[in-house]
Coordinates of C-alpha atoms and ligand atoms in Angstrom, one line a residue:
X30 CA -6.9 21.2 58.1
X31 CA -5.9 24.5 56.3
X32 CA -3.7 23.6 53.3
X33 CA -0.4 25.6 52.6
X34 CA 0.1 28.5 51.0
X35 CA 1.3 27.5 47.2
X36 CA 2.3 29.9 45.0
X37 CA 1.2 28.1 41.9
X38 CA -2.3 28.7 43.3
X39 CA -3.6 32.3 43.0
X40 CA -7.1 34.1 44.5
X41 CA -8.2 37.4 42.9
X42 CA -11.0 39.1 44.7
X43 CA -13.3 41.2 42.6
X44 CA -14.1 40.3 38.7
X45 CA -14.3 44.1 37.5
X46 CA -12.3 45.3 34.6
X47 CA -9.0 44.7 37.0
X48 CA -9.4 41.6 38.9
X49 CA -10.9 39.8 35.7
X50 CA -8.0 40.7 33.1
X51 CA -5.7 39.7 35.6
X52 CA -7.3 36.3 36.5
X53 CA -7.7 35.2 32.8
X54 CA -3.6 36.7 32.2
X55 CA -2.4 34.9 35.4
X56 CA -4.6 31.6 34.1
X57 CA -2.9 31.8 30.5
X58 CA 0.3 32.4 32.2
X59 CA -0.3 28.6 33.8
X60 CA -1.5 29.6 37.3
X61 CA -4.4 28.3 38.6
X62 CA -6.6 31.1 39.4
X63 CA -10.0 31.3 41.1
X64 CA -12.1 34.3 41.0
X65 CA -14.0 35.1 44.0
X66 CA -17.1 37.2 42.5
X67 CA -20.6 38.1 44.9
X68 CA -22.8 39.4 41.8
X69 CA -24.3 35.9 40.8
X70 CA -24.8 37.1 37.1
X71 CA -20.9 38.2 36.5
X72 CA -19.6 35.1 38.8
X73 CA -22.3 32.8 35.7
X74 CA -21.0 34.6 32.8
X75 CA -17.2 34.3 34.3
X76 CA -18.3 30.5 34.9
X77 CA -19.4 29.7 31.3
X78 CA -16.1 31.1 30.0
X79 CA -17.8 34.5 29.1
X80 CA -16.7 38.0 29.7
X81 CA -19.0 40.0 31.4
X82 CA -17.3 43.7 30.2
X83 CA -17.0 44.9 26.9
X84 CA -12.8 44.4 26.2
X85 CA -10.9 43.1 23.3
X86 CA -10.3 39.6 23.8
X87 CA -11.3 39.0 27.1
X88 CA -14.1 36.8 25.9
X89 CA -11.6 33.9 23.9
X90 CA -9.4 34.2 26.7
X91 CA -12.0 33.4 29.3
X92 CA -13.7 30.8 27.2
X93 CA -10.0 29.3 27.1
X94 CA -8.4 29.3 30.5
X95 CA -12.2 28.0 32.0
X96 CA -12.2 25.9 29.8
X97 CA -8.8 24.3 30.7
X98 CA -10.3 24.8 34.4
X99 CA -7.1 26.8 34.8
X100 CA -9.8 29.5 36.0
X101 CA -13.0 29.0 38.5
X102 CA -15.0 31.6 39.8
X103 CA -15.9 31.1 42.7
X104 CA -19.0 32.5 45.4
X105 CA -16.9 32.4 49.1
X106 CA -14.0 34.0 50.0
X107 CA -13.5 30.3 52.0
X108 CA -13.2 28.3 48.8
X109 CA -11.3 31.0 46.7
X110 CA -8.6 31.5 49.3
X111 CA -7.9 27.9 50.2
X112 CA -4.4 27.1 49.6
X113 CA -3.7 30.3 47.5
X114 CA 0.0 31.4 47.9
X115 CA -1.2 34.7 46.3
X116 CA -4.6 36.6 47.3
X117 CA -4.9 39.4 44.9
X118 CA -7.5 42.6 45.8
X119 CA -8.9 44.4 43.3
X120 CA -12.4 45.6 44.3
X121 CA -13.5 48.6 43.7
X122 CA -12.6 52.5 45.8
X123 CA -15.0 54.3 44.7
X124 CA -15.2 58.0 45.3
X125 CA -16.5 59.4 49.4
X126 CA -18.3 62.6 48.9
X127 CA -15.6 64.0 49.8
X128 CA -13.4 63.0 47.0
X129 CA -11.6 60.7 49.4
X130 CA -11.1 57.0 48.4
X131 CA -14.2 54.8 50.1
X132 CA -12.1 51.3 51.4
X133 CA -14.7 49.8 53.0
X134 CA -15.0 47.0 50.0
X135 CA -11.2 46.8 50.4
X136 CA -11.0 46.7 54.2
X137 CA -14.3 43.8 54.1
X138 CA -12.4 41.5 51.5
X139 CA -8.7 41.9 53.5
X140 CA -11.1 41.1 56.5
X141 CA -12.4 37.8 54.9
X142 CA -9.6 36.8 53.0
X143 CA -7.0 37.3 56.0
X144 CA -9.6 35.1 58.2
X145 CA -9.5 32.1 55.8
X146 CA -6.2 32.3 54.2
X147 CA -3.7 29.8 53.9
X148 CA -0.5 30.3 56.3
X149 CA 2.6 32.0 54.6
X150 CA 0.4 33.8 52.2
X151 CA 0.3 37.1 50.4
X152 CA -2.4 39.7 50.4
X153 CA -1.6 41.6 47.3
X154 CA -3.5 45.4 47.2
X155 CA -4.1 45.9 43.7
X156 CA -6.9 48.7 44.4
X157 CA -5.9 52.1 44.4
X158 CA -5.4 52.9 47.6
X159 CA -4.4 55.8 49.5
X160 CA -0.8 56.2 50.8
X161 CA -0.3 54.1 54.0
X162 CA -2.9 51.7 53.9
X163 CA -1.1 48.8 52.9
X164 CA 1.2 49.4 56.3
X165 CA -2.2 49.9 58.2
X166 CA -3.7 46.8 57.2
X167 CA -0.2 45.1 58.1
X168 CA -0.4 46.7 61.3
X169 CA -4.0 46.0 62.2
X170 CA -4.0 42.6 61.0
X171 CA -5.0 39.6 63.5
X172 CA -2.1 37.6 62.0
X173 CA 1.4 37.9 61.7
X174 CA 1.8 35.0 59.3
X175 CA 0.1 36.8 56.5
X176 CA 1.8 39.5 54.5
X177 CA 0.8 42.4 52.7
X178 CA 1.9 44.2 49.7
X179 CA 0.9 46.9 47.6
X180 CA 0.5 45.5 44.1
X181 CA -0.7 48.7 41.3
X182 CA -1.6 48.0 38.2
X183 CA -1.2 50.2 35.2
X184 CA -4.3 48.6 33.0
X185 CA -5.8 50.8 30.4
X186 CA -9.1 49.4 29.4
X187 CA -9.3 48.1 25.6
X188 CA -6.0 47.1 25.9
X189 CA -5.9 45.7 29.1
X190 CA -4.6 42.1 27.7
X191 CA -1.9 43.6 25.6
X192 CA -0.9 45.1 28.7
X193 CA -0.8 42.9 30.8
X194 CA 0.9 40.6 28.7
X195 CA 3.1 43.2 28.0
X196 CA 3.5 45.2 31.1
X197 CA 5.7 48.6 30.8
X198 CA 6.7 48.0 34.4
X199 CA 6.2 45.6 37.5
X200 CA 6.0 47.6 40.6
X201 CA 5.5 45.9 43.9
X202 CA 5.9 47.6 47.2
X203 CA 5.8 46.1 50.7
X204 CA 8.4 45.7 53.9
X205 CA 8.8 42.1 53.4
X206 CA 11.4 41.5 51.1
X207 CA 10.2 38.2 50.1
X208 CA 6.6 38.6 49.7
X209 CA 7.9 40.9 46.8
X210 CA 9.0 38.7 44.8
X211 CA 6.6 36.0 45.5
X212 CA 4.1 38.9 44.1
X213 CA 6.8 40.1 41.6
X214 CA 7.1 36.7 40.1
X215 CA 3.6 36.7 38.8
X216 CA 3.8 39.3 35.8
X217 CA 6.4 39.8 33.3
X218 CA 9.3 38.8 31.6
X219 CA 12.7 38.9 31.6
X220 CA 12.8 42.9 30.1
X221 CA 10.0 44.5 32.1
X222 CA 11.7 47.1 34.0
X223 CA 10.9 45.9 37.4
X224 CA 10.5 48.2 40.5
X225 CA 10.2 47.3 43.9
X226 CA 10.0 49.7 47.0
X227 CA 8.1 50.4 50.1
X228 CA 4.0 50.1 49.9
X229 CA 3.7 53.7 50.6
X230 CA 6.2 54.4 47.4
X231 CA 4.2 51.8 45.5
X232 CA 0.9 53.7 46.4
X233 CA 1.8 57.0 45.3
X234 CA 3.5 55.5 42.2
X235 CA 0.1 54.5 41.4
X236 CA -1.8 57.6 42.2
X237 CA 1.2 59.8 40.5
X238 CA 0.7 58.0 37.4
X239 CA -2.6 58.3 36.6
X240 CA -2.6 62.3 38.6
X241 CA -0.1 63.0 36.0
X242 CA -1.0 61.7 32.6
X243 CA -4.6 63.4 33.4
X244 CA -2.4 66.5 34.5
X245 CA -1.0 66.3 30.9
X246 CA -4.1 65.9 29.4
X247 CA -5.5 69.5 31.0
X248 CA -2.2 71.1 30.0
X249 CA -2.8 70.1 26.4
X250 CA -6.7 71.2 26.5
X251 CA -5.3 74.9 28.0
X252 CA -3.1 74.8 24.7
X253 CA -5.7 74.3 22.8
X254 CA -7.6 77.0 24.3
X255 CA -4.8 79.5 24.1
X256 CA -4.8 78.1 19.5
X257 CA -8.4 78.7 19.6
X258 CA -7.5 82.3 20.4
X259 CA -4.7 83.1 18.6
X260 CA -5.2 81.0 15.4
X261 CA -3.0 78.0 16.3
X262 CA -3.6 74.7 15.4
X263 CA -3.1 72.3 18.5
X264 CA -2.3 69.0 16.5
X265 CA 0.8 70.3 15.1
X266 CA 1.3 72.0 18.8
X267 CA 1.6 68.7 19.9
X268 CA 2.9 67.1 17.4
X269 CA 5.7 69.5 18.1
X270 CA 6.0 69.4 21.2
X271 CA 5.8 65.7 21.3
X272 CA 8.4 65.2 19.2
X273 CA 10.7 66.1 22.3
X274 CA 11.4 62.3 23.8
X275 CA 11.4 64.0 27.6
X276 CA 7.9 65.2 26.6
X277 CA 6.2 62.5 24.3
X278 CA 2.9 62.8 22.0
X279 CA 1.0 60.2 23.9
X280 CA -1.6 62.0 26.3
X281 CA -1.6 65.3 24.5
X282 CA -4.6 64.5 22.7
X283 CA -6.8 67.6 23.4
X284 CA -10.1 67.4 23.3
X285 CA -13.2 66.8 25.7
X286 CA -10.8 65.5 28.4
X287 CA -10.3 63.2 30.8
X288 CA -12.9 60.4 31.7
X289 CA -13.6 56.5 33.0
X290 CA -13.3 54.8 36.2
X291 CA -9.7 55.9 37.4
X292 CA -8.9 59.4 35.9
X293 CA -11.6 61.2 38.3
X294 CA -11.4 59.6 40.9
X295 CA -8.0 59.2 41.3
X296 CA -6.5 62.4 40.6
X297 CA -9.5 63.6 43.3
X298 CA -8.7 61.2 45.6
X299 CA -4.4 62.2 45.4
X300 CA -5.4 65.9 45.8
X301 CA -8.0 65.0 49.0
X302 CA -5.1 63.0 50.8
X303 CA -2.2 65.6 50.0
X304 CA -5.1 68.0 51.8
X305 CA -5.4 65.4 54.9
X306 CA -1.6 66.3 55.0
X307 CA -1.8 69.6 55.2
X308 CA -0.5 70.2 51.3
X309 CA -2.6 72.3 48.7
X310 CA -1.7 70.3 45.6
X311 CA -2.5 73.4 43.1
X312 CA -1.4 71.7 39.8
X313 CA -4.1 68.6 40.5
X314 CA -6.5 71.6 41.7
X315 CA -6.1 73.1 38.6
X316 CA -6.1 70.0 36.2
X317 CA -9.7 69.0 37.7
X318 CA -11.0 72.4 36.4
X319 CA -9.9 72.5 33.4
X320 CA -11.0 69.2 32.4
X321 CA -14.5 70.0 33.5
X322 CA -14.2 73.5 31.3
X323 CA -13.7 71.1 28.3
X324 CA -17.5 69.7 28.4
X325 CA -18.4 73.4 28.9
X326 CA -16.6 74.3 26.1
X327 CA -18.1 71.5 24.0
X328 CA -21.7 72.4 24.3
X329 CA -20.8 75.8 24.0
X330 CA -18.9 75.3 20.4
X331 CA -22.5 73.5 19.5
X332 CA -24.4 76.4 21.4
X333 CA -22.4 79.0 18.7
X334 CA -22.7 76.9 16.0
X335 CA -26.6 76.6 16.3
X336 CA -26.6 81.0 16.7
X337 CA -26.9 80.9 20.4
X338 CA -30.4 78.9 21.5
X339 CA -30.5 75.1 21.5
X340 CA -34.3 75.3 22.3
X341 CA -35.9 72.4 20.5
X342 CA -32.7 71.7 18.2
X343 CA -32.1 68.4 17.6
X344 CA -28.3 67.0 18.3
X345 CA -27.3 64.1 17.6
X346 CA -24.2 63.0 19.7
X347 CA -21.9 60.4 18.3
X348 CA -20.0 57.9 21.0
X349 CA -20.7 57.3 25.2
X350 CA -18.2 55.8 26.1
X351 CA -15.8 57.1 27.9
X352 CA -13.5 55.9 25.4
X353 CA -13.0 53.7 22.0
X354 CA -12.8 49.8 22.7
X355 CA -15.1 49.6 25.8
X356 CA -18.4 50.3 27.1
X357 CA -17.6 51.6 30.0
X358 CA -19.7 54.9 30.8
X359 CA -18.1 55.6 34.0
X360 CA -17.5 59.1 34.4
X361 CA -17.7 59.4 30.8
X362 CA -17.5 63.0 28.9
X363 CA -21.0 62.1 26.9
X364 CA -23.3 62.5 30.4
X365 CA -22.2 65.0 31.6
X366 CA -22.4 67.0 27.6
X367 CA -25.8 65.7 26.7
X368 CA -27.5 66.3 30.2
X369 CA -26.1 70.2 29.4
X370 CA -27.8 70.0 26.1
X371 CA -30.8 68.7 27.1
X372 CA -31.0 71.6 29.8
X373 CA -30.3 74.0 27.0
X374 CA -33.6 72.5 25.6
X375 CA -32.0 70.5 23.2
X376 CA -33.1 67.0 21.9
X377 CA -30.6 64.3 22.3
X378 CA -30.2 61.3 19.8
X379 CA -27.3 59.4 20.6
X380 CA -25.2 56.6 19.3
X381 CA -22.4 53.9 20.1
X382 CA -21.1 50.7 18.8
X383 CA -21.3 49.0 22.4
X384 CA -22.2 51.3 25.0
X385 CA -26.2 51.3 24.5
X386 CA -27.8 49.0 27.3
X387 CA -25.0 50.4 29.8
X388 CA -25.9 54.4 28.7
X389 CA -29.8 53.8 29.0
X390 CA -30.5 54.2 32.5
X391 CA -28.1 56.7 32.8
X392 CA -29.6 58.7 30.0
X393 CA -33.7 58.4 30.3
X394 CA -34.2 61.7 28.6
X395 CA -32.0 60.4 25.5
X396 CA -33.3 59.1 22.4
X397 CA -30.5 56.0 21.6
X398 CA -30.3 54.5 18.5
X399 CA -27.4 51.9 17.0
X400 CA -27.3 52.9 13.6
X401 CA -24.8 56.2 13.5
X402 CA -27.1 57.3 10.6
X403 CA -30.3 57.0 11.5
X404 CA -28.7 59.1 15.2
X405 CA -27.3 62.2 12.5
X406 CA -31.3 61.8 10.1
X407 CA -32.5 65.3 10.5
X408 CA -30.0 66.1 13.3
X409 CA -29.4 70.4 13.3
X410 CA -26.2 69.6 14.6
X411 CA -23.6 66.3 15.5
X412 CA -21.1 65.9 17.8
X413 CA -18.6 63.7 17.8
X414 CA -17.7 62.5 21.7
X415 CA -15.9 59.6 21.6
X416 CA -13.2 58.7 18.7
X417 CA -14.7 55.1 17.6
X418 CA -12.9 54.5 14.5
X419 CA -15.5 53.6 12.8
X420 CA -17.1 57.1 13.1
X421 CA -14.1 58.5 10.7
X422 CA -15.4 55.9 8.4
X423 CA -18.6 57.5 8.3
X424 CA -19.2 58.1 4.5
X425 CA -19.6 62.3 5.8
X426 CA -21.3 63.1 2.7
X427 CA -24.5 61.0 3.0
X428 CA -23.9 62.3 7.0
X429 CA -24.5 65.7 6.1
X430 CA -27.2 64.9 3.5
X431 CA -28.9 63.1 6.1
X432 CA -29.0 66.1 8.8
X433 CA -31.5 68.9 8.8
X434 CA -28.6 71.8 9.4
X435 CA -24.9 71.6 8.5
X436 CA -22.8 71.3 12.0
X437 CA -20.5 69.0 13.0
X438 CA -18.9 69.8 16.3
X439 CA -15.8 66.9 17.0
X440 CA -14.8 66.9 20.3
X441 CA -11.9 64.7 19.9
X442 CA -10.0 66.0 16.6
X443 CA -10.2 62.9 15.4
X444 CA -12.6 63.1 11.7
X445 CA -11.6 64.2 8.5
X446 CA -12.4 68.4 8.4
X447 CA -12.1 68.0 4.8
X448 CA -14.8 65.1 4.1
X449 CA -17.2 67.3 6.5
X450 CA -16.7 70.6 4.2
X451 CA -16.2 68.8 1.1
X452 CA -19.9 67.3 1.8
X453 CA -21.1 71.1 2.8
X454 CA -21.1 71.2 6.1
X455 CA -19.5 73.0 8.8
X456 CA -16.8 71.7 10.5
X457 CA -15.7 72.5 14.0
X458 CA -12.8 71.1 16.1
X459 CA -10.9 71.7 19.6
X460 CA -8.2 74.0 19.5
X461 CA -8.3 75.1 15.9
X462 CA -10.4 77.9 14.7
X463 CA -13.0 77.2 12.6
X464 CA -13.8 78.2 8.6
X465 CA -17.7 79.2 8.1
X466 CA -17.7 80.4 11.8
X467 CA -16.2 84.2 13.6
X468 CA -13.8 83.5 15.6
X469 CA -14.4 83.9 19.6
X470 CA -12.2 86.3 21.8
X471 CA -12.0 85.8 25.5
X472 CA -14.9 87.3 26.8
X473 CA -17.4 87.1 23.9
X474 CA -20.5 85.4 24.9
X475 CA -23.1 83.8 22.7
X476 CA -25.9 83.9 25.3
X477 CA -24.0 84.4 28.2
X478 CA -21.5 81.7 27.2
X479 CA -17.7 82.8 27.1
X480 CA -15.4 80.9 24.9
X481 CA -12.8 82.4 26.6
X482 CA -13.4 82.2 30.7
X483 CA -16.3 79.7 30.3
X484 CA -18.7 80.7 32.7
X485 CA -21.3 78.5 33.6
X486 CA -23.9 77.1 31.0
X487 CA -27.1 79.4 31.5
X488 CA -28.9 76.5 32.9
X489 CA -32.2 77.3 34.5
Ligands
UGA579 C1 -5.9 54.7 33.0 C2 -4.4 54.6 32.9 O1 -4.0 54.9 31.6 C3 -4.0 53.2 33.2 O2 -2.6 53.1 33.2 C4 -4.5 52.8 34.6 O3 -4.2 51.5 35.0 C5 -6.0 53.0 34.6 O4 -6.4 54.3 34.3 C6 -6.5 52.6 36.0 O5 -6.1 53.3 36.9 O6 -7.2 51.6 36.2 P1 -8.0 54.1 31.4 O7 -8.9 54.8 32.4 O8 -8.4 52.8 30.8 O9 -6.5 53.9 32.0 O10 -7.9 55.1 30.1 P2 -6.8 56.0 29.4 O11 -6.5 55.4 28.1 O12 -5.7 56.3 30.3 O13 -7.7 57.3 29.1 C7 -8.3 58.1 30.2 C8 -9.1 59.2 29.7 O14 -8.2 60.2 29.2 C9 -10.1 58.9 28.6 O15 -11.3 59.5 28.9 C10 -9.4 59.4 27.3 O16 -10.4 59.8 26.4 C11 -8.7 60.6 27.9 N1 -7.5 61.0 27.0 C12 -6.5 60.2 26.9 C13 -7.5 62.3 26.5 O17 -8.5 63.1 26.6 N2 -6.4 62.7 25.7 C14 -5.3 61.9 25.6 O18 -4.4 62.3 24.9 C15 -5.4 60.6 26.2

């Protein structure tokens, strides 16, 4: 006999970065959870209490909660759904060709779950999905005593625990008043700002969010285009502007842009579905170029540096992932930067703290190394991808003894110009010009490559 739904009992289908932070938060928050994971090797590590991903804290946490057996992973949608008051979503929608979100993974899991679920219960979306899915799959569903509701979740990775122990905001959108707060109930305290709404609201709040901090992001990197130019300095630009509360300083970080798992994909994904409505949405249009200028730019600044060939020059790039605190290479800056390089005829070392084994197949041509010194020995040139702190730490003067030339190109502002200089090199940043070097106008090319329009690379 199927068992009730209980609310105390919660399913979350999907152990990727989303699903499994909020299985372990939902277990320490005294829920018992059960993961419903089909990659044996993830659904073993998640079983012995270890994290499969690369994020502060996750590992203790998981070792905790399993322990307890507040959390079980668990092969069949069957055993994870019994008796759940909550289902929870959160597999992946990945990018179509298109740009469009892919659902199948999400429309196979509501299929499944809905077939074996307990009556009275929830079927939480917390994938990002386009808006008016959750109504469709309300709509289409073969029974009315399940509900839906849209469920985002505002997650960045490497603080994923802190945020979700400390949410900035509960959102939950669906047209059944009490599944809300059934879903509502689950995250929180009582002084997160809470939000609910319709699903479709909920969707877009999702897809706004994420559209418009990358959308800040580009508008700082055109900023810091426009203080290359005229002799600016885009950290106190921002610092500046930030200090204006209605503007803030958080996202105006310029430097190689926007990257990971939800950035790209999502802001794509919002511009393809305002274009199934018939809406050009310019400003996301606009934001997706200039973030992909940014690599250009990059490897251009190393291009200069290196007086215009990068035929047989050795680089060594510092940081893959596509940010500090994971090692997640999803969509991350470094690929796309080194395979330019290496098509320039460049040879590639490159280093990260945690992002090796997951960068290897994705790099074959690239030599990778762990020790950040033994990536710079010899190196013509460095740049600096991805803002580990322990990569300021660097002691820059042995760095620079180390290195064949005198280069260092930091694409994310984030290193000490002065230890670089001090130790005799040449240090190069984004949106500041740069002592040792001419400055570029618009329309100067080294080679064919424009610091101003940024052409293509010259690639063969
Ligand atoms: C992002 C959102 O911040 C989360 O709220 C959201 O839940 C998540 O996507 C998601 O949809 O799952 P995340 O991808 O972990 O989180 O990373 P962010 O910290 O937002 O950074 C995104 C990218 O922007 C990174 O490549 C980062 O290097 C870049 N960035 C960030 C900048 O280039 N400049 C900045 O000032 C800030």
């Amino acid at each position: 006999m199927t068992p009730e739904a209980d609310d105390r009992v919660v399913c979350v289908i999907g152990a990727g970065y989303v699903g499994l932070v909020t299985a372990a938060g939902l277990a320490e928050r005294g829920r018992e959870v059960r993961v419903v994971e089909v990659d044996p090797e993830r659904r073993a590590a998640v079983a012995a209490g270890r994290s499969p991903i690369h994020e502060p804290g996750l590992d203790g946490l998981l070792g905790v909660v399993v322990g307890s057996g507040r959390l079980r992973a668990v092969e069949t949608m069957s055993e994870g759904v019994a008796g759940a008051g909550v289902v929870i979503v959160a597999v992946g929608t990945p990018p179509t060709p298109e740009g469009a979100a892919d659902l199948s993974q999400v429309l196979q899991a509501v299929d499944e779950a809905v077939h074996h679920a307990a009556p009275g219960a929830v079927v939480a979306i917390k994938s990002t999905v386009p808006p008016g899915t959750t109504r469709a799959l309300t709509r289409d569903s073969r029974r009315d005593d399940i509900t839906f509701v849209m469920f985002p979740e505002f997650l960045r990775e490497g603080s994923a625990l802190e945020d979700l122990r400390n949410p900035s905001r509960v959102v939950v959108g669906g047209e059944d008043g009490a599944a809300v707060q059934r879903v509502v109930a689950l995250l929180g305290g009582p002084d997160t700002p809470r939000l609910l709404c319709d699903s479709v609201s909920a969707e877009l709040i999702k897809y706004g969010s994420n559209a418009f901090l990358a959308t800040k992001i580009s508008f700082i990197n055109e900023m810091a285009q426009l203080c290359e130019l005229t002799g600016a300095d885009i950290e106190k630009v921002a610092d500046g502007m930030g200090l204006d509360p209605r503007i803030g300083r958080s996202f105006l970080s310029a430097g190689l842009g926007w990257g990971g798992s939800c950035f790209p994909k999502d802001v794509r994904a919002l511009e393809t579905s305002a274009g199934y409505h018939g809406q050009s949405f310019w400003l996301l249009k606009a934001a997706i170029e200039v973030n992909s200028q940014q690599r250009r730019r990059f490897t251009a600044k190393l291009l200069h540096g290196l007086g215009g060939s990068l035929e047989g020059r050795r680089v060594a790039i510092l940081g893959l992932a596509f940010k500090p605190l994971t090692d997640d290479m999803r969509q991350a800056p470094a690929l796309e930067v080194v395979r330019q390089l290496e098509d320039l005829g460049a040879v590639v070392v490159a280093t990260d703290p945690v992002a090796l084994d997951r960068a290897r197949p994705l790099l074959p041509r690239t030599t990778l190394v762990a020790d950040p010194y033994e990536a710079v020995t010899g190196a013509d040139a460095v740049g600096l991808v991805t803002e580990w702190p322990a990569y300021r730490e660097l002691d820059w003067g042995r760095v620079i003894g180390l290195m064949g030339g005198r280069l260092v190109v930091d694409g994310r502002n984030c290193l000490d110009g002065r230890a670089i200089t001090g130790g005799g090199g040449i240090y190069v940043s984004m949106g500041r010009r740069t002592r040792g070097l001419p400055p570029q106008a618009p329309g100067a090319t080294a080679e064919g490559i424009s610091f101003g329009a940024v052409p293509p690379l010259p690639l063969g």
